Amino acid sequence: MDKLRYYYEKIKPYLTRRHMEMAALVFVLLCALFVYLSGRQHQAVLSLKNGEINYSGQVVRNKPSGTGKITFSNGDVYEGEFEAGSFDGKGNFKAVSGWSYEGQFEAGLAHGQGTLTTETGVVYKGTFNQGVYQDEN
């Protein structure tokens, strides 16, 4: 307890309102700087789910956001635009099993204009809604 009292007496002259306000201001500025810098888009390489999913491209707050490429452990590959970790925007998905989709994505699903090519070579070109081809006939 004597040591604590000794250190308290030593810093007591600095425990003024002005010094405390300055310390609080510096703390707030450092927090604001951290929030600003963590929200900036930058290039990164991420390994997710113990290496089962690998991503290289632009990230914001450690989530794919912008353009990039993601490779799954089974060999499937998506290359295109991301938003907050999901396929979102223009992209190209190629499955190892042989099918592929090129076009618009929204929230991780084919949504908008695109072209789906099946394993057997059948091509579906047109509008997709939440991952489902919309037959125009």
Tab-separated table of N, CA and C in Angstrom:
chain	number	residue	atom	x	y	z
A	1	MET	N	0.827	-1.188	0.000
A	1	MET	CA	0.000	0.000	0.000
A	1	MET	C	0.872	1.253	0.000
A	2	ASP	N	2.036	1.163	0.623
A	2	ASP	CA	2.930	2.318	0.644
A	2	ASP	C	3.433	2.666	-0.753
A	3	LYS	N	3.680	1.642	-1.560
A	3	LYS	CA	4.136	1.893	-2.934
A	3	LYS	C	3.070	2.615	-3.737
A	4	LEU	N	1.835	2.195	-3.556
A	4	LEU	CA	0.730	2.832	-4.263
A	4	LEU	C	0.607	4.295	-3.851
A	5	ARG	N	0.680	4.553	-2.562
A	5	ARG	CA	0.611	5.925	-2.073
A	5	ARG	C	1.787	6.746	-2.612
A	6	TYR	N	2.964	6.139	-2.674
A	6	TYR	CA	4.148	6.819	-3.194
A	6	TYR	C	3.930	7.258	-4.645
A	7	TYR	N	3.438	6.339	-5.496
A	7	TYR	CA	3.215	6.680	-6.905
A	7	TYR	C	2.080	7.689	-7.074
A	8	TYR	N	1.062	7.574	-6.253
A	8	TYR	CA	-0.039	8.542	-6.302
A	8	TYR	C	0.474	9.944	-5.983
A	9	GLU	N	1.268	10.061	-4.954
A	9	GLU	CA	1.817	11.363	-4.584
A	9	GLU	C	2.726	11.916	-5.688
A	10	LYS	N	3.388	11.020	-6.378
A	10	LYS	CA	4.291	11.445	-7.440
A	10	LYS	C	3.531	12.021	-8.642
A	11	ILE	N	2.367	11.429	-9.002
A	11	ILE	CA	1.620	11.911	-10.171
A	11	ILE	C	0.510	12.889	-9.809
A	12	LYS	N	0.263	13.084	-8.528
A	12	LYS	CA	-0.819	13.964	-8.075
A	12	LYS	C	-0.751	15.358	-8.692
A	13	PRO	N	0.436	15.990	-8.828
A	13	PRO	CA	0.470	17.328	-9.433
A	13	PRO	C	-0.015	17.342	-10.888
A	14	TYR	N	0.022	16.191	-11.559
A	14	TYR	CA	-0.391	16.138	-12.965
A	14	TYR	C	-1.862	15.776	-13.140
A	15	LEU	N	-2.539	15.446	-12.081
A	15	LEU	CA	-3.944	15.052	-12.161
A	15	LEU	C	-4.854	16.273	-12.090
A	16	THR	N	-4.657	17.168	-13.001
A	16	THR	CA	-5.500	18.361	-13.064
A	16	THR	C	-6.586	18.138	-14.107
A	17	ARG	N	-7.608	18.964	-14.052
A	17	ARG	CA	-8.701	18.874	-15.025
A	17	ARG	C	-8.168	19.040	-16.446
A	18	ARG	N	-7.274	19.999	-16.635
A	18	ARG	CA	-6.739	20.264	-17.966
A	18	ARG	C	-5.985	19.040	-18.513
A	19	HIS	N	-5.158	18.429	-17.678
A	19	HIS	CA	-4.415	17.257	-18.129
A	19	HIS	C	-5.348	16.081	-18.437
A	20	MET	N	-6.379	15.913	-17.633
A	20	MET	CA	-7.329	14.825	-17.863
A	20	MET	C	-8.109	15.064	-19.158
A	21	GLU	N	-8.486	16.311	-19.436
A	21	GLU	CA	-9.190	16.628	-20.672
A	21	GLU	C	-8.296	16.393	-21.885
A	22	MET	N	-7.028	16.745	-21.775
A	22	MET	CA	-6.086	16.518	-22.869
A	22	MET	C	-5.904	15.016	-23.106
A	23	ALA	N	-5.795	14.245	-22.044
A	23	ALA	CA	-5.640	12.796	-22.181
A	23	ALA	C	-6.887	12.194	-22.840
A	24	ALA	N	-8.065	12.667	-22.458
A	24	ALA	CA	-9.309	12.180	-23.054
A	24	ALA	C	-9.371	12.543	-24.540
A	25	LEU	N	-8.955	13.743	-24.886
A	25	LEU	CA	-8.950	14.176	-26.276
A	25	LEU	C	-7.999	13.318	-27.117
A	26	VAL	N	-6.821	13.057	-26.610
A	26	VAL	CA	-5.858	12.209	-27.329
A	26	VAL	C	-6.437	10.807	-27.519
A	27	PHE	N	-7.074	10.282	-26.487
A	27	PHE	CA	-7.686	8.956	-26.572
A	27	PHE	C	-8.776	8.914	-27.644
A	28	VAL	N	-9.642	9.913	-27.661
A	28	VAL	CA	-10.714	9.978	-28.661
A	28	VAL	C	-10.141	10.087	-30.073
A	29	LEU	N	-9.108	10.906	-30.253
A	29	LEU	CA	-8.481	11.049	-31.568
A	29	LEU	C	-7.837	9.742	-32.028
A	30	LEU	N	-7.192	9.029	-31.128
A	30	LEU	CA	-6.603	7.737	-31.481
A	30	LEU	C	-7.679	6.721	-31.865
A	31	CYS	N	-8.792	6.724	-31.157
A	31	CYS	CA	-9.900	5.824	-31.501
A	31	CYS	C	-10.474	6.167	-32.874
A	32	ALA	N	-10.652	7.457	-33.144
A	32	ALA	CA	-11.174	7.880	-34.446
A	32	ALA	C	-10.220	7.486	-35.566
A	33	LEU	N	-8.944	7.639	-35.347
A	33	LEU	CA	-7.952	7.261	-36.347
A	33	LEU	C	-8.003	5.751	-36.614
A	34	PHE	N	-8.143	4.966	-35.579
A	34	PHE	CA	-8.238	3.510	-35.736
A	34	PHE	C	-9.474	3.134	-36.547
A	35	VAL	N	-10.626	3.731	-36.234
A	35	VAL	CA	-11.860	3.438	-36.962
A	35	VAL	C	-11.712	3.828	-38.430
A	36	TYR	N	-11.138	4.984	-38.695
A	36	TYR	CA	-10.937	5.447	-40.067
A	36	TYR	C	-10.018	4.502	-40.841
A	37	LEU	N	-8.898	4.144	-40.262
A	37	LEU	CA	-7.940	3.298	-40.964
A	37	LEU	C	-8.442	1.871	-41.149
A	38	SER	N	-9.229	1.359	-40.211
A	38	SER	CA	-9.724	-0.012	-40.335
A	38	SER	C	-10.805	-0.116	-41.402
A	39	GLY	N	-11.438	0.992	-41.769
A	39	GLY	CA	-12.498	0.982	-42.775
A	39	GLY	C	-12.021	1.291	-44.174
A	40	ARG	N	-10.723	1.439	-44.375
A	40	ARG	CA	-10.192	1.740	-45.700
A	40	ARG	C	-9.968	0.455	-46.485
A	41	GLN	N	-10.221	0.532	-47.780
A	41	GLN	CA	-10.022	-0.614	-48.657
A	41	GLN	C	-8.534	-0.791	-48.941
A	42	HIS	N	-8.071	-2.038	-48.863
A	42	HIS	CA	-6.670	-2.332	-49.154
A	42	HIS	C	-6.550	-3.761	-49.692
A	43	GLN	N	-5.418	-4.064	-50.290
A	43	GLN	CA	-5.150	-5.393	-50.831
A	43	GLN	C	-4.750	-6.338	-49.697
A	44	ALA	N	-5.218	-7.578	-49.780
A	44	ALA	CA	-4.858	-8.558	-48.752
A	44	ALA	C	-5.043	-9.975	-49.292
A	45	VAL	N	-4.471	-10.908	-48.583
A	45	VAL	CA	-4.666	-12.335	-48.850
A	45	VAL	C	-5.245	-12.929	-47.573
A	46	LEU	N	-6.393	-13.587	-47.688
A	46	LEU	CA	-7.061	-14.173	-46.530
A	46	LEU	C	-7.161	-15.687	-46.694
A	47	SER	N	-7.017	-16.395	-45.601
A	47	SER	CA	-7.227	-17.830	-45.576
A	47	SER	C	-8.319	-18.087	-44.538
A	48	LEU	N	-9.437	-18.635	-44.982
A	48	LEU	CA	-10.591	-18.816	-44.108
A	48	LEU	C	-10.915	-20.292	-43.910
A	49	LYS	N	-11.619	-20.587	-42.853
A	49	LYS	CA	-12.027	-21.955	-42.502
A	49	LYS	C	-10.848	-22.926	-42.571
A	50	ASN	N	-9.802	-22.593	-41.842
A	50	ASN	CA	-8.600	-23.438	-41.748
A	50	ASN	C	-7.991	-23.757	-43.114
A	51	GLY	N	-7.992	-22.767	-43.999
A	51	GLY	CA	-7.359	-22.928	-45.306
A	51	GLY	C	-8.247	-23.517	-46.378
A	52	GLU	N	-9.515	-23.817	-46.069
A	52	GLU	CA	-10.426	-24.378	-47.062
A	52	GLU	C	-10.842	-23.338	-48.105
A	53	ILE	N	-10.798	-22.072	-47.726
A	53	ILE	CA	-11.167	-20.988	-48.632
A	53	ILE	C	-10.018	-19.985	-48.635
A	54	ASN	N	-9.525	-19.651	-49.824
A	54	ASN	CA	-8.438	-18.679	-49.952
A	54	ASN	C	-8.893	-17.523	-50.822
A	55	TYR	N	-8.627	-16.315	-50.354
A	55	TYR	CA	-9.051	-15.107	-51.045
A	55	TYR	C	-7.862	-14.173	-51.232
A	56	SER	N	-7.787	-13.576	-52.402
A	56	SER	CA	-6.807	-12.516	-52.616
A	56	SER	C	-7.509	-11.389	-53.357
A	57	GLY	N	-7.350	-10.192	-52.850
A	57	GLY	CA	-7.997	-9.038	-53.462
A	57	GLY	C	-8.198	-7.926	-52.459
A	58	GLN	N	-9.162	-7.086	-52.742
A	58	GLN	CA	-9.434	-5.933	-51.889
A	58	GLN	C	-10.297	-6.337	-50.695
A	59	VAL	N	-9.967	-5.781	-49.534
A	59	VAL	CA	-10.729	-6.050	-48.313
A	59	VAL	C	-11.022	-4.754	-47.569
A	60	VAL	N	-12.109	-4.780	-46.815
A	60	VAL	CA	-12.465	-3.715	-45.878
A	60	VAL	C	-12.858	-4.397	-44.583
A	61	ARG	N	-12.212	-4.024	-43.510
A	61	ARG	CA	-12.451	-4.628	-42.191
A	61	ARG	C	-12.365	-6.153	-42.248
A	62	ASN	N	-11.353	-6.635	-42.945
A	62	ASN	CA	-11.043	-8.068	-43.053
A	62	ASN	C	-12.118	-8.889	-43.762
A	63	LYS	N	-12.943	-8.233	-44.601
A	63	LYS	CA	-13.931	-8.935	-45.413
A	63	LYS	C	-13.689	-8.574	-46.869
A	64	PRO	N	-13.830	-9.547	-47.784
A	64	PRO	CA	-13.690	-9.217	-49.200
A	64	PRO	C	-14.655	-8.107	-49.588
A	65	SER	N	-14.131	-7.066	-50.198
A	65	SER	CA	-14.948	-5.931	-50.619
A	65	SER	C	-14.204	-5.204	-51.727
A	66	GLY	N	-14.760	-5.227	-52.932
A	66	GLY	CA	-14.077	-4.700	-54.106
A	66	GLY	C	-13.867	-5.854	-55.068
A	67	THR	N	-12.751	-5.877	-55.773
A	67	THR	CA	-12.500	-6.973	-56.705
A	67	THR	C	-11.508	-7.960	-56.092
A	68	GLY	N	-11.708	-9.238	-56.443
A	68	GLY	CA	-10.814	-10.254	-55.918
A	68	GLY	C	-11.113	-11.615	-56.488
A	69	LYS	N	-10.393	-12.605	-55.958
A	69	LYS	CA	-10.525	-13.990	-56.416
A	69	LYS	C	-10.573	-14.890	-55.191
A	70	ILE	N	-11.545	-15.799	-55.201
A	70	ILE	CA	-11.685	-16.732	-54.094
A	70	ILE	C	-11.619	-18.160	-54.645
A	71	THR	N	-10.834	-18.995	-53.979
A	71	THR	CA	-10.666	-20.387	-54.392
A	71	THR	C	-11.080	-21.283	-53.232
A	72	PHE	N	-11.970	-22.233	-53.518
A	72	PHE	CA	-12.448	-23.161	-52.504
A	72	PHE	C	-11.605	-24.433	-52.535
A	73	SER	N	-11.614	-25.180	-51.446
A	73	SER	CA	-10.766	-26.375	-51.345
A	73	SER	C	-11.109	-27.430	-52.388
A	74	ASN	N	-12.359	-27.455	-52.881
A	74	ASN	CA	-12.739	-28.436	-53.903
A	74	ASN	C	-12.310	-27.999	-55.304
A	75	GLY	N	-11.737	-26.786	-55.438
A	75	GLY	CA	-11.258	-26.301	-56.725
A	75	GLY	C	-12.156	-25.285	-57.403
A	76	ASP	N	-13.371	-25.076	-56.871
A	76	ASP	CA	-14.254	-24.040	-57.427
A	76	ASP	C	-13.592	-22.674	-57.271
A	77	VAL	N	-13.825	-21.786	-58.263
A	77	VAL	CA	-13.193	-20.464	-58.245
A	77	VAL	C	-14.220	-19.400	-58.612
A	78	TYR	N	-14.221	-18.313	-57.857
A	78	TYR	CA	-15.006	-17.127	-58.205
A	78	TYR	C	-14.044	-15.962	-58.336
A	79	GLU	N	-14.199	-15.225	-59.427
A	79	GLU	CA	-13.382	-14.037	-59.636
A	79	GLU	C	-14.318	-12.912	-60.044
A	80	GLY	N	-14.244	-11.813	-59.295
A	80	GLY	CA	-15.120	-10.694	-59.600
A	80	GLY	C	-15.242	-9.734	-58.440
A	81	GLU	N	-16.439	-9.162	-58.319
A	81	GLU	CA	-16.687	-8.127	-57.318
A	81	GLU	C	-17.313	-8.718	-56.057
A	82	PHE	N	-16.934	-8.118	-54.922
A	82	PHE	CA	-17.441	-8.525	-53.612
A	82	PHE	C	-17.976	-7.303	-52.876
A	83	GLU	N	-18.896	-7.544	-51.959
A	83	GLU	CA	-19.379	-6.497	-51.066
A	83	GLU	C	-19.619	-7.129	-49.707
A	84	ALA	N	-18.900	-6.665	-48.702
A	84	ALA	CA	-19.045	-7.148	-47.322
A	84	ALA	C	-18.948	-8.671	-47.222
A	85	GLY	N	-18.059	-9.277	-48.008
A	85	GLY	CA	-17.809	-10.707	-47.913
A	85	GLY	C	-18.611	-11.591	-48.841
A	86	SER	N	-19.564	-11.030	-49.605
A	86	SER	CA	-20.395	-11.824	-50.521
A	86	SER	C	-20.107	-11.469	-51.971
A	87	PHE	N	-20.383	-12.429	-52.879
A	87	PHE	CA	-20.316	-12.131	-54.305
A	87	PHE	C	-21.355	-11.048	-54.560
A	88	ASP	N	-20.956	-9.953	-55.137
A	88	ASP	CA	-21.899	-8.859	-55.353
A	88	ASP	C	-21.365	-7.974	-56.473
A	89	GLY	N	-22.056	-7.951	-57.605
A	89	GLY	CA	-21.615	-7.203	-58.771
A	89	GLY	C	-21.291	-8.165	-59.898
A	90	LYS	N	-20.440	-7.773	-60.803
A	90	LYS	CA	-20.081	-8.606	-61.952
A	90	LYS	C	-19.015	-9.620	-61.541
A	91	GLY	N	-19.237	-10.886	-61.959
A	91	GLY	CA	-18.277	-11.910	-61.607
A	91	GLY	C	-18.389	-13.152	-62.457
A	92	ASN	N	-17.467	-14.080	-62.223
A	92	ASN	CA	-17.393	-15.324	-62.972
A	92	ASN	C	-17.129	-16.462	-61.987
A	93	PHE	N	-18.042	-17.417	-61.920
A	93	PHE	CA	-17.896	-18.573	-61.044
A	93	PHE	C	-17.684	-19.806	-61.906
A	94	LYS	N	-16.618	-20.559	-61.640
A	94	LYS	CA	-16.342	-21.802	-62.370
A	94	LYS	C	-16.242	-22.945	-61.377
A	95	ALA	N	-17.102	-23.935	-61.572
A	95	ALA	CA	-17.111	-25.107	-60.701
A	95	ALA	C	-16.242	-26.196	-61.299
A	96	VAL	N	-15.593	-26.966	-60.443
A	96	VAL	CA	-14.757	-28.075	-60.884
A	96	VAL	C	-15.587	-29.106	-61.640
A	97	SER	N	-16.842	-29.242	-61.271
A	97	SER	CA	-17.715	-30.228	-61.925
A	97	SER	C	-18.005	-29.877	-63.384
A	98	GLY	N	-17.675	-28.650	-63.825
A	98	GLY	CA	-17.798	-28.309	-65.233
A	98	GLY	C	-18.757	-27.188	-65.571
A	99	TRP	N	-19.628	-26.806	-64.664
A	99	TRP	CA	-20.542	-25.714	-64.975
A	99	TRP	C	-19.919	-24.376	-64.609
A	100	SER	N	-20.437	-23.301	-65.222
A	100	SER	CA	-19.928	-21.961	-64.912
A	100	SER	C	-21.046	-20.941	-65.068
A	101	TYR	N	-20.886	-19.844	-64.382
A	101	TYR	CA	-21.826	-18.723	-64.487
A	101	TYR	C	-21.020	-17.445	-64.588
A	102	GLU	N	-21.367	-16.636	-65.566
A	102	GLU	CA	-20.730	-15.328	-65.715
A	102	GLU	C	-21.831	-14.285	-65.820
A	103	GLY	N	-21.758	-13.286	-64.951
A	103	GLY	CA	-22.778	-12.244	-64.965
A	103	GLY	C	-22.866	-11.526	-63.637
A	104	GLN	N	-24.062	-11.057	-63.334
A	104	GLN	CA	-24.311	-10.273	-62.136
A	104	GLN	C	-24.635	-11.168	-60.942
A	105	PHE	N	-24.110	-10.760	-59.792
A	105	PHE	CA	-24.395	-11.430	-58.522
A	105	PHE	C	-24.951	-10.399	-57.542
A	106	GLU	N	-25.764	-10.879	-56.625
A	106	GLU	CA	-26.242	-10.029	-55.529
A	106	GLU	C	-26.380	-10.898	-54.290
A	107	ALA	N	-25.743	-10.486	-53.218
A	107	ALA	CA	-25.789	-11.215	-51.941
A	107	ALA	C	-25.396	-12.682	-52.113
A	108	GLY	N	-24.416	-12.956	-52.983
A	108	GLY	CA	-23.898	-14.307	-53.148
A	108	GLY	C	-24.637	-15.175	-54.146
A	109	LEU	N	-25.695	-14.654	-54.780
A	109	LEU	CA	-26.486	-15.426	-55.735
A	109	LEU	C	-26.467	-14.776	-57.108
A	110	ALA	N	-26.633	-15.617	-58.161
A	110	ALA	CA	-26.777	-15.083	-59.514
A	110	ALA	C	-28.049	-14.241	-59.532
A	111	HIS	N	-27.912	-12.976	-59.889
A	111	HIS	CA	-29.063	-12.078	-59.848
A	111	HIS	C	-28.836	-10.951	-60.854
A	112	GLY	N	-29.669	-10.903	-61.885
A	112	GLY	CA	-29.508	-9.923	-62.959
A	112	GLY	C	-29.173	-10.650	-64.249
A	113	GLN	N	-28.475	-9.995	-65.143
A	113	GLN	CA	-28.115	-10.587	-66.432
A	113	GLN	C	-26.901	-11.495	-66.278
A	114	GLY	N	-26.978	-12.675	-66.932
A	114	GLY	CA	-25.857	-13.592	-66.859
A	114	GLY	C	-25.988	-14.759	-67.809
A	115	THR	N	-24.930	-15.565	-67.842
A	115	THR	CA	-24.898	-16.751	-68.689
A	115	THR	C	-24.446	-17.937	-67.850
A	116	LEU	N	-25.300	-18.966	-67.820
A	116	LEU	CA	-25.005	-20.202	-67.114
A	116	LEU	C	-24.720	-21.268	-68.163
A	117	THR	N	-23.566	-21.914	-68.051
A	117	THR	CA	-23.214	-23.008	-68.940
A	117	THR	C	-23.109	-24.273	-68.098
A	118	THR	N	-23.916	-25.292	-68.448
A	118	THR	CA	-23.936	-26.524	-67.664
A	118	THR	C	-22.770	-27.432	-68.037
A	119	GLU	N	-22.624	-28.513	-67.269
A	119	GLU	CA	-21.567	-29.487	-67.523
A	119	GLU	C	-21.676	-30.097	-68.913
A	120	THR	N	-22.913	-30.213	-69.414
A	120	THR	CA	-23.146	-30.836	-70.721
A	120	THR	C	-23.090	-29.832	-71.868
A	121	GLY	N	-22.841	-28.549	-71.550
A	121	GLY	CA	-22.709	-27.536	-72.589
A	121	GLY	C	-23.974	-26.758	-72.900
A	122	VAL	N	-25.068	-27.039	-72.191
A	122	VAL	CA	-26.304	-26.282	-72.391
A	122	VAL	C	-26.095	-24.883	-71.827
A	123	VAL	N	-26.516	-23.875	-72.608
A	123	VAL	CA	-26.296	-22.485	-72.204
A	123	VAL	C	-27.634	-21.815	-71.908
A	124	TYR	N	-27.710	-21.194	-70.732
A	124	TYR	CA	-28.867	-20.397	-70.345
A	124	TYR	C	-28.395	-18.951	-70.240
A	125	LYS	N	-28.896	-18.116	-71.136
A	125	LYS	CA	-28.475	-16.720	-71.149
A	125	LYS	C	-29.695	-15.844	-70.947
A	126	GLY	N	-29.589	-14.932	-69.991
A	126	GLY	CA	-30.723	-14.056	-69.728
A	126	GLY	C	-30.721	-13.557	-68.302
A	127	THR	N	-31.927	-13.477	-67.754
A	127	THR	CA	-32.114	-12.908	-66.423
A	127	THR	C	-32.181	-14.005	-65.362
A	128	PHE	N	-31.482	-13.760	-64.254
A	128	PHE	CA	-31.507	-14.650	-63.097
A	128	PHE	C	-32.058	-13.866	-61.912
A	129	ASN	N	-32.845	-14.550	-61.092
A	129	ASN	CA	-33.417	-13.907	-59.913
A	129	ASN	C	-33.126	-14.781	-58.708
A	130	GLN	N	-32.305	-14.294	-57.790
A	130	GLN	CA	-31.910	-15.012	-56.585
A	130	GLN	C	-31.422	-16.429	-56.908
A	131	GLY	N	-30.587	-16.532	-57.941
A	131	GLY	CA	-29.974	-17.799	-58.305
A	131	GLY	C	-30.780	-18.668	-59.256
A	132	VAL	N	-31.970	-18.228	-59.645
A	132	VAL	CA	-32.841	-19.025	-60.510
A	132	VAL	C	-32.987	-18.352	-61.866
A	133	TYR	N	-32.801	-19.144	-62.958
A	133	TYR	CA	-32.958	-18.628	-64.322
A	133	TYR	C	-34.430	-18.312	-64.571
A	134	GLN	N	-34.673	-17.150	-65.138
A	134	GLN	CA	-36.045	-16.724	-65.437
A	134	GLN	C	-36.307	-16.940	-66.927
A	135	ASP	N	-37.025	-18.020	-67.230
A	135	ASP	CA	-37.337	-18.348	-68.624
A	135	ASP	C	-38.263	-17.271	-69.182
A	136	GLU	N	-37.861	-16.683	-70.280
A	136	GLU	CA	-38.626	-15.566	-70.854
A	136	GLU	C	-39.734	-16.027	-71.774
A	137	ASN	N	-39.905	-17.347	-71.973
A	137	ASN	CA	-40.976	-17.867	-72.834
A	137	ASN	C	-42.235	-18.065	-72.063
